[in-house]
């Protein structure tokens, strides 16, 4: 039951850091989704934004876990939006506690994007074509499932520590690792097999994977950056890379962060992290460089 609940639903946790801890001043964001869930967020707006990046946090965490990325991008001149998925941080609880817990957060991301376009960019209409999505781990799964569906085109999408693999394969590997050296291994193996299949069925993980596959195939004209740590052992990195190579309709770039682990890539190499993302966004948004402006 512990393992089933761990993977079948997110665990709400409060913010453990504040924008002030990073020298940032946040404008509060509050949105209501189509299924009437209240979503809480922050917006960080520089004086002259070069573009917009919407950050999606990992599962069972909250928006405070992406403040490090928010600071790095804000310092480079990007308007950054971070928010809590339903059931996390200060956002409202999901209407359904378990069923559909992998699909419902898509409503949250859609509502945040629409709010960004309609409200946050009301006085900056030129930036409505310069919106990028950055998802960390599970947040990246939401990004990839959302980005290719719907009328909006995203010039760039970025995945950081995102397991672009089937949940069944990832959970099988995690539970196999946990039962090493345990007693009653055959019994544990049988129980784990049942738990994984129950989680996949209950969360509708397989249809979501197929939905994401179709979505990423529609990303023609989108620059896709996949950031993975060399020491990330939560999922099969090679399989994630293969997923993009075989299915992505846009331009893909993979960056293996030296000594990086799951969700620590921006901490291991903050300068390289910022430079790599900034380069992708500058190219995707067609932002003139300082040199080209001087030549002009």
CSV table of C-alpha atoms in Angstrom, one decimal:
chain,number,residue,atom,x,y,z
A,1,UNK,CA,0.0,0.0,0.0
A,2,UNK,CA,2.9,2.4,0.8
A,3,UNK,CA,4.4,1.9,-2.6
A,4,UNK,CA,1.1,2.1,-4.4
A,5,UNK,CA,0.2,5.5,-2.7
A,6,UNK,CA,3.7,6.7,-3.3
A,7,UNK,CA,3.4,6.5,-7.1
A,8,UNK,CA,-0.4,6.7,-7.5
A,9,UNK,CA,-0.9,10.2,-6.1
A,10,UNK,CA,1.2,13.3,-5.2
A,11,UNK,CA,2.0,14.1,-1.6
A,12,UNK,CA,1.3,17.8,-0.9
A,13,UNK,CA,4.2,19.6,0.7
A,14,UNK,CA,4.5,23.3,1.7
A,15,UNK,CA,7.1,25.7,0.2
A,16,UNK,CA,10.4,25.2,2.0
A,17,UNK,CA,12.1,28.2,0.3
A,18,UNK,CA,10.8,31.6,-0.6
A,19,UNK,CA,11.7,33.9,-3.5
A,20,UNK,CA,13.5,36.2,-1.0
A,21,UNK,CA,16.0,33.4,-0.3
A,22,UNK,CA,17.1,33.9,-3.9
A,23,UNK,CA,17.0,37.6,-4.0
A,24,UNK,CA,13.8,37.6,-6.1
A,25,UNK,CA,10.6,39.5,-5.7
A,26,UNK,CA,7.5,37.6,-6.9
A,27,UNK,CA,4.2,38.8,-8.1
A,28,UNK,CA,1.5,36.3,-6.9
A,29,UNK,CA,-0.5,34.4,-9.5
A,30,UNK,CA,-3.8,32.8,-8.9
A,31,UNK,CA,-5.7,30.9,-11.5
A,32,UNK,CA,-8.8,28.7,-11.7
A,33,UNK,CA,-8.7,25.7,-14.0
A,34,UNK,CA,-11.6,24.4,-16.2
A,35,UNK,CA,-12.4,21.8,-13.5
A,36,UNK,CA,-12.5,24.6,-10.9
A,37,UNK,CA,-9.2,23.9,-9.1
A,38,UNK,CA,-7.4,26.9,-7.7
A,39,UNK,CA,-3.7,27.1,-8.8
A,40,UNK,CA,-1.2,29.3,-7.0
A,41,UNK,CA,2.0,30.6,-8.6
A,42,UNK,CA,4.6,33.3,-8.8
A,43,UNK,CA,5.7,35.5,-11.7
A,44,UNK,CA,9.2,37.1,-11.9
A,45,UNK,CA,9.3,39.9,-14.4
A,46,UNK,CA,12.5,41.7,-15.3
A,47,UNK,CA,12.5,45.3,-16.5
A,48,UNK,CA,12.7,44.4,-20.2
A,49,UNK,CA,11.8,40.7,-20.7
A,50,UNK,CA,13.5,38.9,-23.6
A,51,UNK,CA,11.0,36.0,-23.5
A,52,UNK,CA,8.9,33.9,-21.2
A,53,UNK,CA,9.7,30.6,-19.5
A,54,UNK,CA,7.0,28.6,-17.6
A,55,UNK,CA,8.5,26.2,-15.1
A,56,UNK,CA,6.9,22.9,-14.1
A,57,UNK,CA,8.1,21.3,-10.9
A,58,UNK,CA,8.6,17.6,-10.2
A,59,UNK,CA,6.1,15.2,-8.6
A,60,UNK,CA,5.2,15.6,-4.9
A,61,UNK,CA,7.1,18.8,-4.6
A,62,UNK,CA,6.1,22.5,-5.2
A,63,UNK,CA,7.0,25.6,-7.0
A,64,UNK,CA,9.7,26.5,-4.5
A,65,UNK,CA,11.8,23.6,-5.9
A,66,UNK,CA,12.3,25.4,-9.2
A,67,UNK,CA,13.4,28.7,-7.6
A,68,UNK,CA,17.0,27.9,-8.5
A,69,UNK,CA,16.1,27.7,-12.1
A,70,UNK,CA,13.8,30.7,-11.8
A,71,UNK,CA,16.7,32.8,-10.5
A,72,UNK,CA,19.1,31.8,-13.2
A,73,UNK,CA,16.7,32.6,-16.0
A,74,UNK,CA,15.4,35.8,-14.4
A,75,UNK,CA,19.0,37.1,-14.2
A,76,UNK,CA,19.3,36.5,-18.0
A,77,UNK,CA,16.3,38.7,-18.6
A,78,UNK,CA,13.4,36.2,-19.0
A,79,UNK,CA,10.0,36.6,-17.5
A,80,UNK,CA,9.6,33.4,-15.4
A,81,UNK,CA,6.3,31.8,-14.2
A,82,UNK,CA,6.3,29.0,-11.6
A,83,UNK,CA,3.2,27.4,-10.2
A,84,UNK,CA,2.0,24.5,-8.0
A,85,UNK,CA,0.3,21.6,-9.6
A,86,UNK,CA,-3.0,20.6,-8.0
A,87,UNK,CA,-2.6,19.0,-4.6
A,88,UNK,CA,0.9,20.5,-4.2
A,89,UNK,CA,2.1,23.6,-2.4
A,90,UNK,CA,-0.6,26.2,-2.1
A,91,UNK,CA,-2.8,25.0,-4.9
A,92,UNK,CA,-6.1,23.4,-4.3
A,93,UNK,CA,-6.6,19.6,-3.9
A,94,UNK,CA,-7.7,17.6,-7.0
A,95,UNK,CA,-11.4,16.8,-7.2
A,96,UNK,CA,-10.4,13.1,-7.5
A,97,UNK,CA,-7.9,12.0,-5.0
A,98,UNK,CA,-6.4,9.1,-6.9
A,99,UNK,CA,-8.0,8.4,-10.3
A,100,UNK,CA,-6.5,10.4,-13.1
A,101,UNK,CA,-3.7,11.8,-11.1
A,102,UNK,CA,-1.3,11.7,-14.0
A,103,UNK,CA,-3.7,13.4,-16.5
A,104,UNK,CA,-5.4,16.1,-14.4
A,105,UNK,CA,-2.3,18.3,-14.0
A,106,UNK,CA,-2.5,19.0,-17.7
A,107,UNK,CA,-5.4,21.2,-16.9
A,108,UNK,CA,-3.2,23.2,-14.6
A,109,UNK,CA,-0.5,23.8,-17.2
A,110,UNK,CA,-3.1,24.8,-19.8
A,111,UNK,CA,-4.6,27.3,-17.4
A,112,UNK,CA,-1.2,28.8,-16.5
A,113,UNK,CA,-0.3,29.2,-20.2
A,114,UNK,CA,-3.6,30.9,-20.9
A,115,UNK,CA,-3.3,33.2,-17.9
A,116,UNK,CA,0.3,34.1,-19.0
A,117,UNK,CA,-0.9,35.1,-22.5
A,118,UNK,CA,-4.1,36.9,-21.4
A,119,UNK,CA,-3.0,38.6,-18.2
A,120,UNK,CA,0.8,38.6,-17.7
A,121,UNK,CA,1.6,39.6,-21.3
A,122,UNK,CA,-1.3,42.0,-21.8
A,123,UNK,CA,1.1,44.9,-22.1
A,124,UNK,CA,3.8,42.8,-23.9
A,125,UNK,CA,1.9,41.3,-26.9
A,126,UNK,CA,5.2,40.7,-28.8
A,127,UNK,CA,6.2,38.1,-26.2
A,128,UNK,CA,3.2,35.9,-26.9
A,129,UNK,CA,5.2,34.1,-29.6
A,130,UNK,CA,8.2,33.8,-27.2
A,131,UNK,CA,6.9,31.4,-24.6
A,132,UNK,CA,8.9,28.3,-23.7
A,133,UNK,CA,8.2,25.5,-21.3
A,134,UNK,CA,10.7,23.9,-18.9
A,135,UNK,CA,9.7,20.8,-17.0
A,136,UNK,CA,11.6,19.1,-14.2
A,137,UNK,CA,11.1,15.3,-13.9
A,138,UNK,CA,7.3,14.7,-13.8
A,139,UNK,CA,6.9,18.4,-14.8
A,140,UNK,CA,8.6,17.5,-18.1
A,141,UNK,CA,6.2,14.7,-18.6
A,142,UNK,CA,3.4,17.2,-18.4
A,143,UNK,CA,5.2,19.5,-20.8
A,144,UNK,CA,5.7,16.8,-23.4
A,145,UNK,CA,2.1,15.7,-23.2
A,146,UNK,CA,0.8,19.3,-23.5
A,147,UNK,CA,3.2,21.0,-26.0
A,148,UNK,CA,2.1,19.2,-29.2
A,149,UNK,CA,-1.6,19.4,-28.6
A,150,UNK,CA,-3.7,22.5,-29.0
A,151,UNK,CA,-3.3,25.6,-31.1
A,152,UNK,CA,-0.3,27.2,-29.4
A,153,UNK,CA,3.2,26.8,-30.9
A,154,UNK,CA,6.1,26.7,-28.5
A,155,UNK,CA,9.5,27.8,-30.0
A,156,UNK,CA,11.3,25.8,-27.3
A,157,UNK,CA,10.6,23.1,-24.7
A,158,UNK,CA,13.2,21.9,-22.2
A,159,UNK,CA,13.2,18.7,-20.2
A,160,UNK,CA,15.4,18.5,-17.1
A,161,UNK,CA,15.8,15.0,-15.5
A,162,UNK,CA,12.6,13.9,-17.2
A,163,UNK,CA,12.0,10.1,-17.6
A,164,UNK,CA,10.7,9.8,-21.1
A,165,UNK,CA,10.1,6.2,-20.6
A,166,UNK,CA,7.1,4.0,-19.8
A,167,UNK,CA,6.2,4.1,-16.1
A,168,UNK,CA,6.0,0.4,-15.9
A,169,UNK,CA,9.6,0.0,-16.9
A,170,UNK,CA,10.8,2.7,-14.6
A,171,UNK,CA,8.9,1.4,-11.6
A,172,UNK,CA,10.0,-2.2,-12.2
A,173,UNK,CA,13.6,-1.0,-12.1
A,174,UNK,CA,13.1,1.0,-8.9
A,175,UNK,CA,11.3,-1.8,-7.0
A,176,UNK,CA,13.9,-4.3,-8.2
A,177,UNK,CA,16.6,-2.1,-6.7
A,178,UNK,CA,14.7,-1.8,-3.4
A,179,UNK,CA,14.2,-5.5,-2.9
A,180,UNK,CA,17.9,-6.4,-3.3
A,181,UNK,CA,19.0,-8.4,-0.2
A,182,UNK,CA,15.4,-8.5,1.1
A,183,UNK,CA,13.9,-11.7,2.6
A,184,UNK,CA,11.2,-13.5,0.8
A,185,UNK,CA,12.4,-12.2,-2.6
A,186,UNK,CA,10.0,-14.3,-4.6
A,187,UNK,CA,7.1,-13.0,-2.7
A,188,UNK,CA,8.3,-9.5,-2.9
A,189,UNK,CA,8.8,-9.9,-6.7
A,190,UNK,CA,5.2,-11.1,-7.1
A,191,UNK,CA,3.9,-8.3,-5.0
A,192,UNK,CA,5.9,-5.7,-6.8
A,193,UNK,CA,4.7,-6.9,-10.1
A,194,UNK,CA,1.1,-6.5,-8.9
A,195,UNK,CA,1.8,-3.0,-7.5
A,196,UNK,CA,3.4,-1.7,-10.7
A,197,UNK,CA,0.5,-3.0,-12.9
A,198,UNK,CA,-2.0,-1.5,-10.4
A,199,UNK,CA,-0.3,1.9,-10.5
A,200,UNK,CA,-0.1,1.9,-14.3
A,201,UNK,CA,-3.7,1.0,-14.6
A,202,UNK,CA,-5.0,3.3,-11.9
A,203,UNK,CA,-3.1,6.3,-13.2
A,204,UNK,CA,-3.8,5.5,-16.8
A,205,UNK,CA,0.0,5.8,-17.4
A,206,UNK,CA,0.0,3.9,-20.7
A,207,UNK,CA,-2.6,6.1,-22.5
A,208,UNK,CA,-0.7,9.1,-21.2
A,209,UNK,CA,2.6,7.8,-22.7
A,210,UNK,CA,0.9,7.2,-26.0
A,211,UNK,CA,-0.6,10.7,-25.8
A,212,UNK,CA,2.9,12.1,-25.2
A,213,UNK,CA,4.3,10.2,-28.1
A,214,UNK,CA,1.8,11.7,-30.5
A,215,UNK,CA,2.4,15.2,-28.9
A,216,UNK,CA,6.1,15.2,-29.3
A,217,UNK,CA,5.7,14.1,-33.0
A,218,UNK,CA,3.8,17.4,-33.6
A,219,UNK,CA,6.7,19.6,-32.4
A,220,UNK,CA,7.8,20.6,-35.9
A,221,UNK,CA,9.6,24.0,-35.6
A,222,UNK,CA,10.3,23.5,-31.9
A,223,UNK,CA,13.7,23.3,-30.4
A,224,UNK,CA,13.8,20.5,-27.8
A,225,UNK,CA,16.5,20.5,-25.2
A,226,UNK,CA,16.9,17.3,-23.0
A,227,UNK,CA,19.0,17.8,-19.9
A,228,UNK,CA,20.2,14.7,-18.2
A,229,UNK,CA,22.8,14.1,-15.5
A,230,UNK,CA,25.5,11.6,-16.1
A,231,UNK,CA,24.8,10.0,-12.7
A,232,UNK,CA,21.0,10.0,-12.9
A,233,UNK,CA,19.8,6.5,-12.0
A,234,UNK,CA,16.1,7.1,-11.5
A,235,UNK,CA,15.3,6.1,-15.1
A,236,UNK,CA,16.9,4.7,-18.3
A,237,UNK,CA,18.6,7.8,-19.8
A,238,UNK,CA,19.4,5.9,-23.0
A,239,UNK,CA,15.8,5.0,-23.5
A,240,UNK,CA,14.7,8.6,-22.9
A,241,UNK,CA,17.1,9.8,-25.5
A,242,UNK,CA,16.0,7.1,-27.9
A,243,UNK,CA,12.3,8.2,-27.3
A,244,UNK,CA,13.1,11.7,-28.6
A,245,UNK,CA,15.2,10.5,-31.5
A,246,UNK,CA,12.5,8.2,-32.8
A,247,UNK,CA,9.4,10.3,-32.1
A,248,UNK,CA,10.2,14.0,-31.9
A,249,UNK,CA,9.1,16.1,-34.9
A,250,UNK,CA,11.3,19.0,-33.9
A,251,UNK,CA,15.0,19.8,-33.6
A,252,UNK,CA,16.4,17.9,-30.6
A,253,UNK,CA,19.5,18.5,-28.5
A,254,UNK,CA,20.8,16.4,-25.6
A,255,UNK,CA,23.0,17.8,-22.9
A,256,UNK,CA,24.6,15.3,-20.4
A,257,UNK,CA,25.6,17.2,-17.3
A,258,UNK,CA,28.9,16.1,-15.9
A,259,UNK,CA,28.5,14.7,-12.4
A,260,UNK,CA,24.8,15.6,-12.6
A,261,UNK,CA,22.2,13.6,-10.7
A,262,UNK,CA,18.4,13.7,-10.7
A,263,UNK,CA,17.2,17.3,-10.3
A,264,UNK,CA,20.6,18.6,-9.4
A,265,UNK,CA,21.9,19.6,-12.8
A,266,UNK,CA,21.4,23.4,-12.2
A,267,UNK,CA,23.3,23.1,-9.0
A,268,UNK,CA,26.2,21.0,-10.3
A,269,UNK,CA,26.9,23.4,-13.2
A,270,UNK,CA,24.8,26.6,-12.8
A,271,UNK,CA,26.9,28.6,-15.4
A,272,UNK,CA,26.7,25.9,-18.0
A,273,UNK,CA,23.1,25.2,-17.3
A,274,UNK,CA,22.1,28.9,-17.8
A,275,UNK,CA,24.3,29.3,-20.8
A,276,UNK,CA,22.9,26.2,-22.5
A,277,UNK,CA,19.3,27.1,-21.9
A,278,UNK,CA,19.9,30.8,-22.9
A,279,UNK,CA,21.5,29.7,-26.1
A,280,UNK,CA,18.5,27.5,-27.0
A,281,UNK,CA,16.0,30.2,-26.1
A,282,UNK,CA,18.0,32.9,-28.0
A,283,UNK,CA,18.0,30.8,-31.1
A,284,UNK,CA,14.4,29.6,-30.7
A,285,UNK,CA,13.0,33.1,-30.0
A,286,UNK,CA,15.2,34.7,-32.7
A,287,UNK,CA,16.6,37.2,-30.2
A,288,UNK,CA,19.3,39.4,-31.8
A,289,UNK,CA,22.7,39.1,-30.1
A,290,UNK,CA,24.6,42.1,-29.0
A,291,UNK,CA,27.0,41.8,-31.9
A,292,UNK,CA,24.3,41.5,-34.5
A,293,UNK,CA,22.6,44.6,-33.0
A,294,UNK,CA,25.9,46.5,-33.2
A,295,UNK,CA,26.4,45.5,-36.8
A,296,UNK,CA,22.8,46.5,-37.7
